[in-house]
């Protein structure tokens, strides 16, 4: 089925893999949640056990090669290792079996057994893992340049959504919805919010995504129906929310650089939909700023903890309520306002790091690129 932009719609929805892009680093869980006890996580449909032992962080496939018990039900018996809770096969953080407890210390079994180990890292108070089949690049390769400045104050949290990650990443591209869905949010309560608009995009300088900008009109006269929106006397703040733009990066997260509302500190926010399985997403939200002085630091903390995080939650929940009931079941009817969604699907398809085991995805028939307006 072709739409007016010459796009093969059915083909295009498959350009974002159901279980996410393999061969990228993903944020998994807050560092503080992995202590003495092993922790089970699922990401891109893979079950992983995280454990700390002998001062090391390990991430292994959460299935014991012996008889399939979950390693996350095990415990640490020896420093630097994790032992299965069923018969005590014991693994180090490289995935090598180093003991089979019930077979005794002289067992010749351990050197013959190996399980999958995932590359892991800890940054920003978060545990990250590389999920894929290729050799991992450094974690920095998959992070935006905006968050690498030292001395930043960071707040972050995870939240599980009942939906596919694809709807979430496409919701980022589809930023026109902001002035429609979020106009009643507390975060935009005093903003003069445009009625309608259009989007344009260009590739990011580092080639790892696209940057999207919008232009908008404050009112619309819809023939035979009337004007929209109704005037609201309490909206006095000139909103730049659509015009300021943002970046969408592989493997599918959004980076917004702006000033903290009212306090005016430059801040960077990140929302990263991490696929759990085909219909669940772990949403990682990070809010980062670089306050110069102690006073600024304190102000920002009070502002974030006391006010802003609640406004942000309310704002994001408006997306969640829609996205959790959205479906890819039937063909879409895409139109001019969907150029950024189309371009994002196309870009993601082109940039994806495909491992040797990745299924072939047919090439995407793309929409015509639209230049970014000055
Ligand atoms: S199932 Fe893990 S040691 Fe037996
Ligand atoms: Fe939204």
Coordinates of C-alpha atoms and ligand atoms in Angstrom, one line a residue:
X1 CA 0.0 0.0 0.0
X2 CA 1.5 3.4 -1.0
X3 CA 0.5 6.7 0.5
X4 CA 0.9 10.1 -1.0
X5 CA 4.5 10.4 0.0
X6 CA 5.4 7.3 -2.0
X7 CA 6.1 5.3 1.1
X8 CA 5.5 1.6 1.4
X9 CA 3.8 1.7 4.7
X10 CA 3.6 -2.0 5.5
X11 CA 7.3 -2.4 4.7
X12 CA 8.3 0.6 6.7
X13 CA 6.8 -0.4 10.1
X14 CA 9.2 -3.3 10.0
X15 CA 12.3 -1.1 9.7
X16 CA 12.3 -0.9 13.5
X17 CA 13.0 -4.4 14.8
X18 CA 10.3 -5.7 17.2
X19 CA 12.9 -6.5 19.9
X20 CA 15.1 -3.5 19.4
X21 CA 18.4 -2.8 17.6
X22 CA 21.0 -5.2 18.6
X23 CA 24.7 -4.3 19.0
X24 CA 24.2 -1.2 21.1
X25 CA 24.7 -0.3 24.7
X26 CA 21.5 0.0 26.8
X27 CA 20.8 1.3 30.2
X28 CA 19.5 -1.6 32.4
X29 CA 18.9 -0.6 36.0
X30 CA 20.1 1.8 38.7
X31 CA 23.5 0.8 40.1
X32 CA 22.2 1.0 43.7
X33 CA 19.7 -1.9 43.0
X34 CA 22.4 -4.4 42.4
X35 CA 24.0 -5.3 45.8
X36 CA 24.7 -8.7 47.4
X37 CA 21.8 -10.5 45.8
X38 CA 21.8 -11.2 42.1
X39 CA 19.2 -9.4 40.1
X40 CA 17.3 -10.6 37.0
X41 CA 16.6 -8.2 34.1
X42 CA 15.2 -8.8 30.7
X43 CA 16.3 -6.6 27.8
X44 CA 15.7 -7.1 24.0
X45 CA 14.0 -10.4 25.0
X46 CA 17.2 -11.7 26.7
X47 CA 17.2 -12.7 30.3
X48 CA 20.3 -11.5 32.1
X49 CA 21.5 -11.9 35.7
X50 CA 23.4 -9.0 37.2
X51 CA 25.6 -9.7 40.2
X52 CA 28.4 -8.1 42.3
X53 CA 31.0 -10.3 43.8
X54 CA 34.6 -9.7 44.9
X55 CA 34.3 -6.0 43.9
X56 CA 33.3 -6.9 40.3
X57 CA 30.1 -6.4 38.4
X58 CA 29.0 -9.3 36.2
X59 CA 26.2 -9.9 33.7
X60 CA 25.5 -13.4 32.6
X61 CA 22.8 -15.2 30.7
X62 CA 20.2 -16.0 33.3
X63 CA 20.0 -19.6 32.6
X64 CA 22.3 -22.2 34.1
X65 CA 23.9 -24.4 31.3
X66 CA 23.4 -27.5 33.6
X67 CA 19.7 -27.9 33.8
X68 CA 18.3 -24.5 33.1
X69 CA 17.7 -23.0 36.5
X70 CA 17.8 -19.2 36.8
X71 CA 21.2 -18.1 37.9
X72 CA 19.5 -15.1 39.5
X73 CA 18.1 -17.6 42.1
X74 CA 21.7 -18.4 43.0
X75 CA 24.2 -16.8 45.4
X76 CA 27.8 -16.0 45.9
X77 CA 29.8 -18.7 47.6
X78 CA 33.3 -17.6 46.4
X79 CA 34.5 -14.0 45.8
X80 CA 34.2 -12.9 42.2
X81 CA 31.7 -15.7 41.2
X82 CA 28.0 -16.6 41.2
X83 CA 26.8 -20.1 42.0
X84 CA 23.6 -21.6 40.7
X85 CA 21.0 -22.2 43.3
X86 CA 20.2 -25.7 42.2
X87 CA 23.5 -27.8 42.2
X88 CA 26.1 -25.1 42.7
X89 CA 27.7 -24.8 39.3
X90 CA 29.8 -21.6 39.7
X91 CA 30.6 -19.0 37.2
X92 CA 32.9 -16.0 37.1
X93 CA 32.0 -12.7 35.5
X94 CA 33.6 -13.8 32.2
X95 CA 31.1 -16.7 32.1
X96 CA 33.6 -19.4 32.8
X97 CA 32.5 -22.3 35.0
X98 CA 35.1 -22.4 37.9
X99 CA 33.5 -25.0 40.1
X100 CA 30.7 -27.6 40.2
X101 CA 30.0 -27.7 44.0
X102 CA 28.0 -30.9 44.2
X103 CA 30.7 -32.8 42.1
X104 CA 33.4 -31.8 44.5
X105 CA 36.6 -29.8 44.3
X106 CA 38.3 -32.4 42.0
X107 CA 35.6 -32.4 39.4
X108 CA 37.0 -32.1 35.8
X109 CA 33.8 -30.6 34.5
X110 CA 34.3 -26.8 35.1
X111 CA 36.8 -26.1 32.3
X112 CA 34.4 -27.6 29.8
X113 CA 31.5 -25.3 30.6
X114 CA 31.0 -21.7 29.6
X115 CA 28.0 -19.4 29.7
X116 CA 27.3 -16.1 27.9
X117 CA 28.7 -13.0 29.6
X118 CA 27.6 -9.5 28.6
X119 CA 29.9 -6.5 28.5
X120 CA 28.8 -4.2 31.3
X121 CA 29.7 -0.7 32.5
X122 CA 28.6 1.7 35.2
X123 CA 28.0 5.4 34.4
X124 CA 25.7 8.1 35.8
X125 CA 24.6 5.8 38.6
X126 CA 23.3 3.3 36.0
X127 CA 24.3 -0.1 34.8
X128 CA 24.7 -0.4 31.1
X129 CA 25.1 -3.6 29.0
X130 CA 26.0 -4.2 25.4
X131 CA 23.4 -6.4 23.8
X132 CA 24.4 -8.0 20.5
X133 CA 26.7 -10.3 18.6
X134 CA 29.5 -7.9 17.5
X135 CA 32.5 -6.7 19.5
X136 CA 31.3 -3.8 21.7
X137 CA 32.5 -0.3 21.0
X138 CA 33.2 1.8 24.1
X139 CA 30.0 2.9 25.9
X140 CA 30.8 6.5 24.9
X141 CA 30.2 5.7 21.3
X142 CA 26.5 5.2 22.1
X143 CA 26.0 8.3 24.3
X144 CA 25.3 11.8 23.1
X145 CA 28.1 14.4 23.4
X146 CA 25.9 16.7 25.5
X147 CA 26.1 14.4 28.6
X148 CA 29.9 13.8 28.7
X149 CA 30.8 17.1 30.4
X150 CA 32.3 16.4 33.8
X151 CA 30.8 17.7 37.0
X152 CA 27.2 17.2 35.9
X153 CA 24.3 16.7 38.4
X154 CA 22.2 13.8 37.2
X155 CA 18.8 12.5 38.1
X156 CA 17.5 9.4 36.4
X157 CA 14.8 6.8 36.8
X158 CA 13.4 3.7 35.1
X159 CA 9.7 3.0 34.5
X160 CA 8.1 0.0 32.8
X161 CA 5.6 0.7 30.0
X162 CA 3.2 -1.9 28.5
X163 CA 4.0 -1.2 24.9
X164 CA 6.5 -1.8 22.2
X165 CA 9.6 0.4 22.2
X166 CA 8.8 1.2 18.5
X167 CA 5.8 3.3 19.5
X168 CA 7.8 5.2 22.0
X169 CA 10.7 6.1 19.7
X170 CA 8.3 7.1 17.0
X171 CA 6.4 9.2 19.4
X172 CA 9.7 11.1 19.9
X173 CA 10.0 11.7 16.1
X174 CA 6.3 12.7 16.0
X175 CA 6.8 15.8 18.1
X176 CA 3.9 17.7 16.6
X177 CA 1.7 15.8 19.1
X178 CA 3.4 17.9 21.8
X179 CA 1.2 21.0 21.2
X180 CA -1.9 18.8 21.0
X181 CA -1.5 16.1 23.7
X182 CA 0.5 18.1 26.2
X183 CA -1.2 21.5 26.0
X184 CA -3.2 20.7 29.1
X185 CA -0.1 19.6 31.1
X186 CA 1.1 21.5 34.1
X187 CA 4.4 21.9 32.4
X188 CA 2.8 23.9 29.6
X189 CA 0.0 25.5 31.6
X190 CA 1.2 29.1 31.2
X191 CA 2.6 28.6 27.7
X192 CA 1.0 30.1 24.6
X193 CA 0.8 26.8 22.7
X194 CA 0.5 26.7 18.9
X195 CA -2.5 25.1 17.2
X196 CA -0.7 23.3 14.4
X197 CA 2.7 23.1 12.6
X198 CA 5.1 21.2 10.5
X199 CA 8.4 19.4 11.1
X200 CA 11.7 19.3 9.3
X201 CA 14.9 17.4 10.0
X202 CA 18.5 17.0 9.1
X203 CA 21.2 14.4 9.9
X204 CA 23.2 14.9 13.1
X205 CA 26.9 16.0 12.6
X206 CA 28.2 12.7 14.0
X207 CA 25.9 10.7 11.7
X208 CA 24.2 8.8 14.6
X209 CA 20.7 10.1 14.2
X210 CA 18.6 13.1 13.1
X211 CA 17.8 16.5 14.5
X212 CA 14.2 17.6 14.3
X213 CA 12.8 21.1 14.4
X214 CA 9.3 22.5 14.0
X215 CA 7.6 25.6 12.9
X216 CA 4.1 26.4 14.0
X217 CA 1.0 28.7 13.8
X218 CA -0.7 29.9 16.9
X219 CA -4.3 29.5 15.6
X220 CA -6.2 27.8 12.9
X221 CA -9.6 28.6 11.3
X222 CA -11.0 25.2 10.4
X223 CA -13.5 25.9 7.6
X224 CA -17.1 25.5 8.6
X225 CA -16.1 24.4 12.1
X226 CA -14.5 27.4 13.8
X227 CA -11.3 28.5 15.3
X228 CA -8.9 26.4 17.4
X229 CA -7.7 26.7 20.0
X230 CA -10.0 28.8 22.2
X231 CA -8.2 31.8 23.7
X232 CA -6.9 31.2 27.2
X233 CA -6.1 34.4 29.2
X234 CA -3.8 32.7 31.6
X235 CA -1.4 31.6 28.9
X236 CA 1.2 34.3 28.7
X237 CA 4.6 32.6 28.4
X238 CA 5.9 32.4 24.8
X239 CA 6.5 28.7 24.3
X240 CA 9.5 27.6 22.4
X241 CA 8.7 23.9 22.9
X242 CA 8.2 23.1 19.3
X243 CA 10.6 25.5 17.7
X244 CA 13.7 24.7 19.8
X245 CA 14.2 21.2 18.4
X246 CA 15.8 18.0 19.6
X247 CA 17.8 15.0 18.5
X248 CA 16.9 11.4 17.9
X249 CA 19.8 9.0 18.3
X250 CA 20.4 5.4 17.6
X251 CA 19.3 3.0 18.9
X252 CA 16.2 5.1 19.4
X253 CA 16.4 7.7 22.2
X254 CA 15.7 11.4 22.4
X255 CA 18.0 14.2 23.6
X256 CA 16.6 17.6 24.4
X257 CA 18.8 20.5 25.3
X258 CA 17.0 23.5 26.9
X259 CA 16.9 25.8 29.8
X260 CA 15.3 24.6 33.0
X261 CA 11.8 26.1 33.2
X262 CA 11.9 29.3 35.3
X263 CA 15.5 28.7 36.7
X264 CA 17.1 28.9 33.3
X265 CA 20.0 26.5 33.9
X266 CA 21.0 24.8 30.7
X267 CA 19.9 21.2 30.9
X268 CA 19.9 18.0 28.9
X269 CA 17.3 15.4 29.1
X270 CA 17.3 12.0 27.7
X271 CA 14.5 9.5 27.3
X272 CA 15.6 6.1 26.2
X273 CA 13.0 3.4 25.5
X274 CA 14.8 0.1 26.2
X275 CA 13.0 -2.9 24.7
X276 CA 12.2 -5.5 27.4
X277 CA 10.3 -7.8 25.1
X278 CA 8.0 -7.4 22.2
X279 CA 5.3 -5.6 24.2
X280 CA 7.1 -4.1 27.2
X281 CA 9.5 -1.2 27.4
X282 CA 11.8 0.0 30.2
X283 CA 11.8 3.8 29.9
X284 CA 15.0 5.4 31.1
X285 CA 14.7 9.1 31.8
X286 CA 17.8 11.1 32.6
X287 CA 17.9 14.8 33.5
X288 CA 21.3 16.4 33.6
X289 CA 22.6 19.9 34.4
X290 CA 25.9 21.6 35.1
X291 CA 25.3 24.1 37.9
X292 CA 28.3 26.3 38.4
X293 CA 28.1 27.1 42.1
X294 CA 27.0 25.4 45.3
X295 CA 23.9 27.7 45.4
X296 CA 22.9 26.8 41.9
X297 CA 23.4 23.1 42.7
X298 CA 21.1 23.4 45.7
X299 CA 18.5 25.4 43.9
X300 CA 18.5 22.9 41.1
X301 CA 18.1 20.0 43.5
X302 CA 15.2 21.7 45.3
X303 CA 13.6 22.5 42.0
X304 CA 14.0 19.0 40.5
X305 CA 13.0 17.0 43.6
X306 CA 10.3 19.3 44.8
X307 CA 8.6 20.4 41.6
X308 CA 10.0 19.4 38.3
X309 CA 10.1 15.7 38.5
X310 CA 6.3 15.7 39.3
X311 CA 5.6 17.9 36.3
X312 CA 7.7 15.8 34.1
X313 CA 5.9 12.6 35.2
X314 CA 2.6 14.1 34.5
X315 CA 3.7 15.2 31.1
X316 CA 5.2 11.8 30.1
X317 CA 2.1 10.0 31.5
X318 CA 0.1 11.8 28.8
X319 CA 2.2 10.0 26.2
X320 CA 2.0 6.8 28.0
X321 CA -1.8 6.7 28.2
X322 CA -1.9 6.9 24.4
X323 CA 1.0 4.8 23.4
X324 CA 0.1 1.8 25.6
X325 CA -3.1 1.4 23.5
X326 CA -1.6 2.1 20.1
X327 CA -1.2 -0.8 17.7
X328 CA 0.7 -1.8 14.6
X329 CA -1.9 -4.4 13.8
X330 CA -3.4 -2.6 10.8
X331 CA -1.8 -0.6 8.0
X332 CA -1.3 3.1 8.9
X333 CA -2.3 6.1 6.8
X334 CA 0.6 8.4 6.9
X335 CA 0.5 12.0 5.9
X336 CA 2.5 15.2 5.6
X337 CA 2.7 15.6 9.4
X338 CA 4.4 12.2 9.6
X339 CA 7.6 13.2 7.7
X340 CA 9.8 12.9 10.8
X341 CA 8.4 9.4 11.7
X342 CA 9.0 8.3 8.2
X343 CA 12.5 9.7 8.2
X344 CA 13.3 8.2 11.6
X345 CA 12.3 4.7 10.4
X346 CA 14.4 5.2 7.3
X347 CA 17.4 6.6 9.3
X348 CA 17.2 3.8 11.9
X349 CA 17.1 1.2 9.1
X350 CA 20.1 2.7 7.5
X351 CA 22.2 3.2 10.6
X352 CA 21.4 0.0 12.4
X353 CA 24.4 -2.2 13.3
X354 CA 23.4 -5.5 12.0
X355 CA 25.0 -8.6 13.4
X356 CA 25.5 -11.8 11.5
X357 CA 22.4 -13.4 13.0
X358 CA 20.1 -10.5 12.3
X359 CA 17.2 -11.2 10.1
X360 CA 17.2 -9.5 6.7
X361 CA 14.9 -6.5 6.6
X362 CA 13.9 -5.3 3.1
X363 CA 15.1 -1.8 2.2
X364 CA 12.8 1.0 3.0
X365 CA 11.2 3.0 0.3
X366 CA 11.7 6.5 1.7
X367 CA 9.8 9.7 1.8
X368 CA 11.3 12.7 0.1
X369 CA 13.6 14.5 2.6
X370 CA 12.3 17.8 3.8
X371 CA 15.0 20.5 4.3
X372 CA 15.2 22.1 7.8
X373 CA 13.8 25.6 7.8
X374 CA 16.1 28.4 8.8
Ligands
LIG1 S1 20.8 -26.3 37.1 FE1 22.3 -25.0 37.8 S2 23.7 -26.2 38.8 FE2 22.1 -27.5 38.2
LIG2 FE1 4.7 13.6 24.2

